[in-house]
Amino acid sequence: MISLLALLVSLEPQTLLSGDRAPLLFHSNPIHASVAGGLIALAAVCFGLFLARPGSNGRGLRISGVALCIVVVALCFLGIAGAQSKGVWLALLGALPVLVVMMLTERTQLRHWLLLAGVLVAAAIPSVLFSPEISALLEPNIGTAVSFASSATHTGDPLVVVERLIASGSVPHTLNERLMIWVNGWEIWRTNIVFGTGIAWETLWDGTTYADVGYQLMHNGYLEVAVRYGLVGLAFYAVLMVWSLWQAFACRSRGLIPAPMFILYVTATAIFGLTMLTNSNNRLAIGESFMLVAAGFGFCCFYKLQDAARTGGDARSETPAGSLSGW
């Protein structure tokens, strides 16, 4: 209900219809707002799945709750379309298939697929309404990515291809800036690939090829980590993420956490990880909050497993708490 109210109050229909970037969820930055909208949409879907579990709630309450979830998803996609964030759209395209695959691994019933169908329709309506704007945002960037992949395959030197793309003047403005920033980041990182440059990276920035690009935010979360902490830092984050996901998987396999909770954790991690390819979300408040919660959940699962091992507990037979089956 809080998410619904926040979306209703923060959305500006007139700005949406005008084609200008519209505010969302009280964020001053539309990209950060879109990330928040994507995470809320996934949470709404999984909450709908949670409501579909067997339990003491009345059928009317469950149906109204599922309807509320679908409305929230529709408003989130409407807000993301208005915020015009290319990275979040691409991240959603990668995260939604993960959601479907994870549902296939659970004991789902027809009503769960009907819920997913309702969610997809709710997401499709604003996507279709704003399809020209979305296409205008995505197509040039996808075309540039395809051109880069093809050229890099033939030349064998990705850096040369990037420099040619920058010099060509045919790359969309925002992507062109990102390419310049990424070249700068790589030039700093390669001075110490293993351990990174720490706080010295800002001093080295002035000596990079495109130091006058106007930004020092890398617009790539993984590059942010690599520049400061090198391969060691990237390995630390990778191990923490994989370990946390494994703890959640182990908990789910023993029925210690509900399936919707596990699905949300995995899909939210997927969408956040994908958004970091084009934005430094891990360096900002929304990313710091997500990473604290994500790591905290991994440790929560770890302690639940320890407690279950000590007490001999196993909730796999407790269908109401551990399964999606039933209504």
Short mmCIF file of C-alpha atoms in Angstrom, two decimals:
data_model
loop_
_atom_site.label_atom_id
_atom_site.label_comp_id
_atom_site.label_asym_id
_atom_site.label_seq_id
_atom_site.Cartn_x
_atom_site.Cartn_y
_atom_site.Cartn_z
CA MET A 1 0.00 0.00 0.00
CA ILE A 2 2.89 2.36 0.79
CA SER A 3 4.41 1.71 -2.65
CA LEU A 4 1.04 2.33 -4.31
CA LEU A 5 0.60 5.65 -2.52
CA ALA A 6 4.17 6.73 -3.30
CA LEU A 7 3.69 5.92 -6.98
CA LEU A 8 0.33 7.69 -7.21
CA VAL A 9 1.62 10.83 -5.51
CA SER A 10 4.95 11.03 -7.39
CA LEU A 11 3.79 10.25 -10.93
CA GLU A 12 3.03 13.27 -13.13
CA PRO A 13 0.70 12.28 -15.99
CA GLN A 14 1.06 15.60 -17.83
CA THR A 15 4.85 15.32 -17.89
CA LEU A 16 4.58 11.70 -19.02
CA LEU A 17 2.35 12.64 -21.94
CA SER A 18 4.55 15.58 -22.92
CA GLY A 19 7.50 13.30 -23.66
CA ASP A 20 9.76 14.97 -21.10
CA ARG A 21 11.47 12.99 -18.36
CA ALA A 22 9.00 12.58 -15.52
CA PRO A 23 9.87 12.32 -11.81
CA LEU A 24 9.20 9.13 -9.92
CA LEU A 25 9.20 8.07 -6.26
CA PHE A 26 10.62 11.39 -5.06
CA HIS A 27 14.09 10.71 -6.50
CA SER A 28 15.98 13.67 -7.94
CA ASN A 29 17.69 11.37 -10.44
CA PRO A 30 15.39 9.54 -12.93
CA ILE A 31 17.86 6.65 -13.32
CA HIS A 32 17.90 5.94 -9.59
CA ALA A 33 14.11 6.28 -9.53
CA SER A 34 13.83 3.70 -12.31
CA VAL A 35 16.01 1.24 -10.39
CA ALA A 36 13.75 1.69 -7.38
CA GLY A 37 10.68 1.22 -9.60
CA GLY A 38 12.08 -2.00 -11.03
CA LEU A 39 12.82 -3.42 -7.58
CA ILE A 40 9.33 -2.47 -6.34
CA ALA A 41 7.75 -4.15 -9.38
CA LEU A 42 9.61 -7.40 -8.66
CA ALA A 43 8.68 -7.18 -4.99
CA ALA A 44 5.01 -6.71 -5.95
CA VAL A 45 5.08 -9.81 -8.16
CA CYS A 46 6.64 -11.93 -5.44
CA PHE A 47 4.25 -10.55 -2.83
CA GLY A 48 1.42 -11.67 -5.10
CA LEU A 49 2.96 -15.13 -5.18
CA PHE A 50 3.20 -15.05 -1.40
CA LEU A 51 -0.49 -14.20 -1.11
CA ALA A 52 -1.30 -17.23 -3.26
CA ARG A 53 0.12 -19.64 -0.68
CA PRO A 54 -2.18 -21.68 1.52
CA GLY A 55 -2.99 -19.82 4.70
CA SER A 56 -5.60 -18.43 7.00
CA ASN A 57 -6.36 -15.28 5.01
CA GLY A 58 -9.73 -15.18 3.29
CA ARG A 59 -9.99 -15.63 -0.44
CA GLY A 60 -11.33 -12.11 -0.90
CA LEU A 61 -8.32 -10.62 0.86
CA ARG A 62 -5.94 -12.68 -1.25
CA ILE A 63 -7.62 -11.68 -4.52
CA SER A 64 -7.70 -7.99 -3.61
CA GLY A 65 -4.03 -8.19 -2.57
CA VAL A 66 -3.06 -9.78 -5.88
CA ALA A 67 -5.01 -7.09 -7.75
CA LEU A 68 -3.13 -4.44 -5.77
CA CYS A 69 0.17 -6.04 -6.78
CA ILE A 70 -0.77 -5.93 -10.46
CA VAL A 71 -1.71 -2.23 -10.21
CA VAL A 72 1.63 -1.47 -8.53
CA VAL A 73 3.51 -3.27 -11.32
CA ALA A 74 1.62 -1.27 -13.97
CA LEU A 75 2.42 2.03 -12.23
CA CYS A 76 6.07 1.06 -11.84
CA PHE A 77 6.43 0.36 -15.55
CA LEU A 78 4.60 3.57 -16.33
CA GLY A 79 7.02 5.48 -14.14
CA ILE A 80 10.07 3.72 -15.61
CA ALA A 81 8.85 4.60 -19.11
CA GLY A 82 8.48 8.24 -18.08
CA ALA A 83 11.89 8.32 -16.42
CA GLN A 84 13.48 7.16 -19.72
CA SER A 85 16.17 4.94 -18.23
CA LYS A 86 17.70 2.70 -20.88
CA GLY A 87 19.73 0.65 -18.42
CA VAL A 88 16.74 -0.31 -16.30
CA TRP A 89 14.69 -1.36 -19.34
CA LEU A 90 17.52 -3.63 -20.45
CA ALA A 91 17.91 -4.96 -16.88
CA LEU A 92 14.20 -5.78 -16.72
CA LEU A 93 14.49 -7.66 -20.02
CA GLY A 94 17.16 -9.78 -18.36
CA ALA A 95 15.48 -10.18 -14.96
CA LEU A 96 11.96 -11.13 -16.07
CA PRO A 97 13.09 -14.36 -17.78
CA VAL A 98 14.89 -15.24 -14.53
CA LEU A 99 11.57 -14.79 -12.72
CA VAL A 100 9.78 -17.11 -15.15
CA VAL A 101 12.50 -19.77 -14.95
CA MET A 102 12.42 -19.70 -11.15
CA MET A 103 8.65 -20.10 -11.15
CA LEU A 104 9.13 -23.18 -13.33
CA THR A 105 11.31 -24.70 -10.64
CA GLU A 106 8.55 -24.40 -8.05
CA ARG A 107 5.32 -26.40 -7.71
CA THR A 108 3.20 -23.74 -9.34
CA GLN A 109 -0.47 -24.01 -10.24
CA LEU A 110 -2.61 -22.40 -12.93
CA ARG A 111 -3.51 -19.48 -10.68
CA HIS A 112 0.15 -18.56 -10.32
CA TRP A 113 0.57 -18.45 -14.08
CA LEU A 114 -2.58 -16.35 -14.28
CA LEU A 115 -0.99 -13.95 -11.81
CA LEU A 116 2.16 -13.80 -13.95
CA ALA A 117 0.02 -13.24 -17.05
CA GLY A 118 -1.74 -10.37 -15.30
CA VAL A 119 1.62 -8.88 -14.35
CA LEU A 120 2.91 -9.14 -17.92
CA VAL A 121 -0.22 -7.45 -19.25
CA ALA A 122 0.14 -4.71 -16.64
CA ALA A 123 3.76 -4.22 -17.69
CA ALA A 124 2.94 -4.39 -21.40
CA ILE A 125 0.31 -1.64 -21.38
CA PRO A 126 2.66 1.25 -20.49
CA SER A 127 5.39 -0.36 -22.60
CA VAL A 128 3.13 -0.32 -25.66
CA LEU A 129 1.84 3.19 -24.95
CA PHE A 130 5.37 4.52 -24.82
CA SER A 131 6.89 2.13 -27.36
CA PRO A 132 8.09 4.91 -29.74
CA GLU A 133 9.96 6.62 -26.91
CA ILE A 134 11.37 3.32 -25.63
CA SER A 135 12.50 2.31 -29.11
CA ALA A 136 14.14 5.70 -29.62
CA LEU A 137 16.04 5.16 -26.37
CA LEU A 138 17.12 1.56 -26.90
CA GLU A 139 17.66 1.04 -30.63
CA PRO A 140 20.66 3.38 -31.12
CA ASN A 141 22.41 1.94 -28.08
CA ILE A 142 21.71 -1.66 -29.06
CA GLY A 143 22.92 -0.88 -32.59
CA THR A 144 26.14 0.58 -31.20
CA ALA A 145 26.65 -2.50 -28.99
CA VAL A 146 26.18 -4.84 -31.97
CA SER A 147 28.58 -2.74 -34.07
CA PHE A 148 31.13 -2.81 -31.25
CA ALA A 149 30.90 -6.59 -30.85
CA SER A 150 31.30 -7.15 -34.58
CA SER A 151 34.26 -4.77 -34.92
CA ALA A 152 35.99 -6.06 -31.79
CA THR A 153 35.71 -9.63 -33.08
CA HIS A 154 37.43 -8.68 -36.32
CA THR A 155 40.13 -6.39 -34.91
CA GLY A 156 40.81 -8.23 -31.67
CA ASP A 157 41.38 -4.90 -29.85
CA PRO A 158 38.25 -3.62 -28.06
CA LEU A 159 39.96 -0.41 -26.94
CA VAL A 160 40.74 0.61 -30.51
CA VAL A 161 37.13 -0.06 -31.51
CA VAL A 162 35.85 2.09 -28.64
CA GLU A 163 38.15 4.96 -29.61
CA ARG A 164 36.92 4.73 -33.22
CA LEU A 165 33.30 4.80 -32.07
CA ILE A 166 33.97 7.90 -29.97
CA ALA A 167 35.72 9.63 -32.87
CA SER A 168 32.96 8.71 -35.34
CA GLY A 169 30.39 11.04 -33.78
CA SER A 170 27.63 8.57 -34.61
CA VAL A 171 27.16 7.22 -31.09
CA PRO A 172 24.23 8.54 -28.99
CA HIS A 173 25.38 11.35 -26.70
CA THR A 174 24.88 9.63 -23.34
CA LEU A 175 26.52 6.40 -24.53
CA ASN A 176 29.37 8.39 -26.07
CA GLU A 177 30.03 10.00 -22.68
CA ARG A 178 29.97 6.59 -21.03
CA LEU A 179 32.47 5.23 -23.53
CA MET A 180 34.83 8.13 -22.74
CA ILE A 181 34.43 7.55 -19.01
CA TRP A 182 35.03 3.80 -19.39
CA VAL A 183 38.21 4.42 -21.39
CA ASN A 184 39.41 6.73 -18.63
CA GLY A 185 38.55 4.12 -16.01
CA TRP A 186 40.41 1.41 -17.88
CA GLU A 187 43.50 3.62 -18.25
CA ILE A 188 43.54 4.13 -14.47
CA TRP A 189 42.78 0.51 -13.61
CA ARG A 190 45.52 -0.92 -15.81
CA THR A 191 48.12 0.89 -13.68
CA ASN A 192 47.36 -1.70 -10.98
CA ILE A 193 45.13 -4.48 -12.26
CA VAL A 194 45.34 -6.68 -9.17
CA PHE A 195 44.86 -4.26 -6.26
CA GLY A 196 43.54 -1.11 -7.92
CA THR A 197 44.66 2.45 -7.21
CA GLY A 198 42.66 3.18 -4.05
CA ILE A 199 42.03 6.86 -3.38
CA ALA A 200 44.78 7.81 -5.85
CA TRP A 201 42.40 7.25 -8.78
CA GLU A 202 41.17 10.87 -8.67
CA THR A 203 44.71 12.17 -9.03
CA LEU A 204 45.27 9.89 -12.03
CA TRP A 205 42.03 11.00 -13.68
CA ASP A 206 43.55 14.27 -14.94
CA GLY A 207 46.03 12.28 -17.03
CA THR A 208 43.45 10.20 -18.88
CA THR A 209 42.53 10.60 -22.54
CA TYR A 210 39.06 12.06 -21.96
CA ALA A 211 39.63 13.82 -18.63
CA ASP A 212 37.46 16.74 -19.77
CA VAL A 213 34.35 14.59 -20.31
CA GLY A 214 32.69 16.35 -17.38
CA TYR A 215 32.03 13.32 -15.14
CA GLN A 216 34.07 11.25 -12.75
CA LEU A 217 31.29 8.82 -11.88
CA MET A 218 32.20 5.69 -13.85
CA HIS A 219 28.60 4.79 -14.79
CA ASN A 220 29.58 1.15 -14.31
CA GLY A 221 29.53 -0.31 -10.83
CA TYR A 222 32.03 -3.05 -11.60
CA LEU A 223 34.51 -0.56 -13.04
CA GLU A 224 34.07 1.59 -9.91
CA VAL A 225 35.20 -1.37 -7.79
CA ALA A 226 37.97 -2.40 -10.19
CA VAL A 227 39.53 1.07 -10.35
CA ARG A 228 39.71 1.32 -6.56
CA TYR A 229 40.32 -2.29 -5.48
CA GLY A 230 41.33 -4.16 -8.64
CA LEU A 231 40.69 -7.84 -9.23
CA VAL A 232 40.88 -8.45 -5.49
CA GLY A 233 37.91 -6.13 -4.91
CA LEU A 234 35.90 -7.66 -7.73
CA ALA A 235 36.63 -11.13 -6.37
CA PHE A 236 35.46 -10.09 -2.90
CA TYR A 237 32.13 -8.82 -4.21
CA ALA A 238 31.70 -11.87 -6.43
CA VAL A 239 32.37 -14.29 -3.57
CA LEU A 240 30.01 -12.40 -1.24
CA MET A 241 27.24 -12.41 -3.86
CA VAL A 242 27.64 -16.08 -4.80
CA TRP A 243 27.93 -17.12 -1.14
CA SER A 244 24.76 -15.20 -0.21
CA LEU A 245 22.82 -16.68 -3.13
CA TRP A 246 24.02 -20.17 -2.18
CA GLN A 247 22.90 -19.70 1.43
CA ALA A 248 19.46 -18.61 0.19
CA PHE A 249 19.31 -21.61 -2.15
CA ALA A 250 20.24 -23.98 0.68
CA CYS A 251 17.58 -22.42 2.91
CA ARG A 252 14.95 -22.72 0.19
CA SER A 253 15.86 -26.35 -0.55
CA ARG A 254 15.18 -27.19 3.11
CA GLY A 255 11.96 -25.17 3.20
CA LEU A 256 13.35 -22.68 5.71
CA ILE A 257 12.23 -19.66 3.65
CA PRO A 258 9.13 -19.29 1.43
CA ALA A 259 9.56 -19.67 -2.31
CA PRO A 260 8.42 -16.08 -3.11
CA MET A 261 11.11 -14.72 -0.80
CA PHE A 262 13.78 -16.76 -2.57
CA ILE A 263 12.50 -15.75 -6.01
CA LEU A 264 12.53 -12.07 -5.04
CA TYR A 265 16.07 -12.32 -3.68
CA VAL A 266 17.44 -13.91 -6.84
CA THR A 267 15.56 -11.70 -9.32
CA ALA A 268 16.31 -8.51 -7.38
CA THR A 269 19.99 -9.45 -7.35
CA ALA A 270 19.80 -10.08 -11.09
CA ILE A 271 18.21 -6.75 -11.94
CA PHE A 272 20.54 -4.81 -9.66
CA GLY A 273 23.58 -6.58 -11.08
CA LEU A 274 22.46 -5.76 -14.62
CA THR A 275 21.82 -2.09 -13.85
CA MET A 276 25.40 -1.83 -12.59
CA LEU A 277 26.65 -2.43 -16.13
CA THR A 278 25.59 1.08 -17.15
CA ASN A 279 25.38 2.97 -13.83
CA SER A 280 27.37 3.21 -10.61
CA ASN A 281 24.41 2.27 -8.45
CA ASN A 282 26.61 0.51 -5.89
CA ARG A 283 28.30 3.85 -5.13
CA LEU A 284 25.02 5.63 -4.42
CA ALA A 285 22.50 5.44 -1.57
CA ILE A 286 20.09 3.07 -3.33
CA GLY A 287 22.91 0.65 -4.14
CA GLU A 288 24.48 0.81 -0.71
CA SER A 289 21.08 0.08 0.85
CA PHE A 290 20.44 -2.84 -1.51
CA MET A 291 23.86 -4.38 -0.96
CA LEU A 292 23.53 -4.15 2.83
CA VAL A 293 20.12 -5.82 2.70
CA ALA A 294 21.27 -8.45 0.17
CA ALA A 295 24.35 -9.39 2.19
CA GLY A 296 22.33 -9.28 5.41
CA PHE A 297 19.81 -11.70 3.95
CA GLY A 298 22.62 -14.07 3.01
CA PHE A 299 23.87 -14.07 6.60
CA CYS A 300 20.29 -14.50 7.85
CA CYS A 301 19.99 -17.64 5.73
CA PHE A 302 23.38 -18.82 7.00
CA TYR A 303 22.25 -18.52 10.61
CA LYS A 304 18.92 -20.22 9.84
CA LEU A 305 20.84 -23.15 8.39
CA GLN A 306 23.05 -23.29 11.47
CA ASP A 307 20.01 -23.28 13.72
CA ALA A 308 18.33 -25.99 11.65
CA ALA A 309 21.47 -28.15 11.81
CA ARG A 310 21.61 -27.74 15.58
CA THR A 311 17.93 -28.48 16.21
CA GLY A 312 17.45 -30.95 13.37
CA GLY A 313 14.74 -28.73 11.87
CA ASP A 314 13.60 -29.11 8.28
CA ALA A 315 10.52 -27.35 6.94
CA ARG A 316 10.28 -29.13 3.59
CA SER A 317 7.10 -30.84 4.64
CA GLU A 318 5.45 -27.58 5.72
CA THR A 319 3.60 -26.75 2.54
CA PRO A 320 1.97 -23.50 3.74
CA ALA A 321 5.33 -21.83 4.49
CA GLY A 322 7.59 -23.36 1.92
CA SER A 323 5.70 -23.82 -1.32
CA LEU A 324 3.81 -21.92 -3.97
CA SER A 325 1.32 -24.71 -4.43
CA GLY A 326 -2.26 -24.25 -3.26
CA TRP A 327 -4.42 -21.18 -2.74
#
